[in-house]
C-alpha atoms as one frame of an Amber mdcrd trajectory, in Angstrom:
protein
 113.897 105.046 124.382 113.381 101.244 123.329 112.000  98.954 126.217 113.792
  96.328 127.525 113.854  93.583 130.014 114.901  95.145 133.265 116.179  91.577
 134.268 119.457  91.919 131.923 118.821  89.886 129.458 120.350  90.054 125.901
 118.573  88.924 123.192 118.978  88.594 119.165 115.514  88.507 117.586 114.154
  88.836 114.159 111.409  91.266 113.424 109.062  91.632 111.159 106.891  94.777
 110.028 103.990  94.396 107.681 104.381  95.689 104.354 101.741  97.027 102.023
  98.092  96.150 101.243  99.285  92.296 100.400 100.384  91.405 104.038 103.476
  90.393 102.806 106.836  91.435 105.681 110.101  93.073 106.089 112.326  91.005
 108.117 115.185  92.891 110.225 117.086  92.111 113.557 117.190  93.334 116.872
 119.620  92.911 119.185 119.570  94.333 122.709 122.567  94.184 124.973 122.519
  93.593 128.870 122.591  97.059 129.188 119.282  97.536 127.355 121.304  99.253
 124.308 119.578  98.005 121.171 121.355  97.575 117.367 118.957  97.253 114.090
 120.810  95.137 111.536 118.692  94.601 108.182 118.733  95.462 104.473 117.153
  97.288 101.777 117.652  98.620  98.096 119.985 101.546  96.985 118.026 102.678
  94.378 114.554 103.629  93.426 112.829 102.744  96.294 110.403 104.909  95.852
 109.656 103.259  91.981 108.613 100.007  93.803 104.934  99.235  93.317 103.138
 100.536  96.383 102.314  97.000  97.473 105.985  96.131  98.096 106.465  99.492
  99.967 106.206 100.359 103.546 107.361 102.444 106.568 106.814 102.000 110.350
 106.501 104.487 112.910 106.721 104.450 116.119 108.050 102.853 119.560 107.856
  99.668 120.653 109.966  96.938 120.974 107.344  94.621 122.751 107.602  90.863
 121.577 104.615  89.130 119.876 103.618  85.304 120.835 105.389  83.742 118.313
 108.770  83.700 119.939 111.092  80.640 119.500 113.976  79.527 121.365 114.932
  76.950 118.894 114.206  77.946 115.210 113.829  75.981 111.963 113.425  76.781
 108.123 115.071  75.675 104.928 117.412  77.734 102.942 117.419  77.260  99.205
 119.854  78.073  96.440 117.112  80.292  94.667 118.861  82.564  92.600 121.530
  84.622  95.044 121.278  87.672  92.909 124.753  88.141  92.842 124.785  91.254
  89.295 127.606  91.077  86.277 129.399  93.355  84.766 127.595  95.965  87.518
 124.394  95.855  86.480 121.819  95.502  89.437 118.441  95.977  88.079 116.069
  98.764  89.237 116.325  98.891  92.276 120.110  98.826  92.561 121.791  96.435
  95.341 121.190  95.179  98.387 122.628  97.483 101.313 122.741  96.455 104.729
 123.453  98.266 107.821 124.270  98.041 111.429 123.361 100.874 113.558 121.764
 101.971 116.916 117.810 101.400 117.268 117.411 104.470 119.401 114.093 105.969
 118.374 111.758 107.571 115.562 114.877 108.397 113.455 116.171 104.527 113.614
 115.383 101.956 110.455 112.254 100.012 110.896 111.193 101.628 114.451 107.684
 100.777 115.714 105.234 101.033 118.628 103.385  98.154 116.828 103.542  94.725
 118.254 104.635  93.232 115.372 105.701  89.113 114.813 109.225  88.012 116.229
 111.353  84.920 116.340 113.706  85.157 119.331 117.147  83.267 118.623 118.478
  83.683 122.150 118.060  85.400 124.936 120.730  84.956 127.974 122.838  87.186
 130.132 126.057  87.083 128.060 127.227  90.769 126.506 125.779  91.303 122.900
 129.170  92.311 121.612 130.075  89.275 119.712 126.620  88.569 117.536 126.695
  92.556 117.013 130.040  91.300 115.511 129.369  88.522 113.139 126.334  90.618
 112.234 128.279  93.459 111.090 130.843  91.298 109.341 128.143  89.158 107.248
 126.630  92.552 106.818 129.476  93.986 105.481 130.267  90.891 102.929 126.817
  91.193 101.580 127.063  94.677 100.617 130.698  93.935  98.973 129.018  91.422
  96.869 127.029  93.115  94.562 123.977  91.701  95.344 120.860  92.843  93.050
 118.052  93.899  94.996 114.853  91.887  93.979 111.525  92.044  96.057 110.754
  88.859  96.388 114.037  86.916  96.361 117.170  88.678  96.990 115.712  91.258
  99.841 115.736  92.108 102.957 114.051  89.045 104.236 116.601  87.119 102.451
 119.291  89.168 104.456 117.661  88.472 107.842 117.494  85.157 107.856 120.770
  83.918 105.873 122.338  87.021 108.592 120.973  85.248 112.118 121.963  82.251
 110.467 126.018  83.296 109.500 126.070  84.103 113.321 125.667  80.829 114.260
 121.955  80.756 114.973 119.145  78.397 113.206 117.861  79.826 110.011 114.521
  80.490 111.311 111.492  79.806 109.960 109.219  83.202 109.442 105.957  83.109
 111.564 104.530  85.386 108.310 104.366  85.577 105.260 107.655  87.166 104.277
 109.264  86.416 100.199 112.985  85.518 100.110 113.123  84.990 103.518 114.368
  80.959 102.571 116.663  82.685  99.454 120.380  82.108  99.176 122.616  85.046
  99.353 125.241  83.035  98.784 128.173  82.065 100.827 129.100  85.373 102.884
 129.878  83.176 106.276 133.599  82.557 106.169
């Protein structure tokens, strides 16, 4: 089971695990609830995963959800209108489009699941139910993967989900404490 702080809090972080020999990351978001229930939101490609070089690819393992020293309370960053990958005609490259999901972060079996400590940005962290970021989460989540969205490693990824995501809740875009492409790419306007 994921640790938590036994004092109640709920929090909304983003996450980052190291990717390939490069050192480049794979943003994704946790939220825990008062309760100490924790939901991964993040993104990926549909297809061919498995054909991306092996320095773009990467899987943790694991069990930890303990925070690294670059947490942030108040988080900045610039978004840009780099190409939002939006595909014509259906056509989404190699890799297919970018999928997001929303799901339980319960263990081994759960996307992106480490006992690393590995870099975070906390957005908040307060005493007020996780229900309603869970919420606008989910719903940016789901306009992103009704967009058609080409999947592109360094631009249009999951790092570009992430952050434009944590921002279309209502938090600062924040600024990655890594080195993580995309994560300051447009996905376009999914927040209304």
């Amino acid at each position: 089971v994921a640790s938590y702080d036994p004092s109640g809090a709920a929090t909304v972080e983003v996450r980052y695990n190291k990717l390939g020999p490069l050192g480049h990351h794979h943003a994704y978001i946790i939220v825990t609830d008062t309760d100490g229930t924790q939901t991964v939101v993040r993104a990926g490609p549909t297809d061919g995963a498995s054909s991306l070089p092996s320095a773009l690819t990467g899987a943790s393992s694991g069990s930890s959800t303990q925070r690294s020293s670059s947490r942030s309370s108040k988080s900045s960053g610039s978004s840009n209108s780099s190409s939002p990958g939006c595909a014509t005609n259906g056509e989404t490259g190699p890799w297919g489009r970018l999928h997001a999901v929303v799901r339980p972060y319960t263990g081994p079996d759960s996307p992106d699941w480490t006992t690393d400590i590995v870099p975070s940005v906390t957005l908040i962290e307060n005493d007020l139910p996780a229900a309603p970021y869970i919420e606008r989460l989910s719903n940016f989540a789901s306009k992103v993967n009704s967009s058609n969205i080409a999947y592109n490693p360094l631009s249009t990824n999951s790092n570009a989900f992430a952050h434009q995501a944590v921002e279309s809740a209502g938090f600062g875009r924040p600024r990655a404490p890594v080195w993580s492409p995309g994560s300051s790419t447009n996905l376009g306007r999914h927040d209304n």
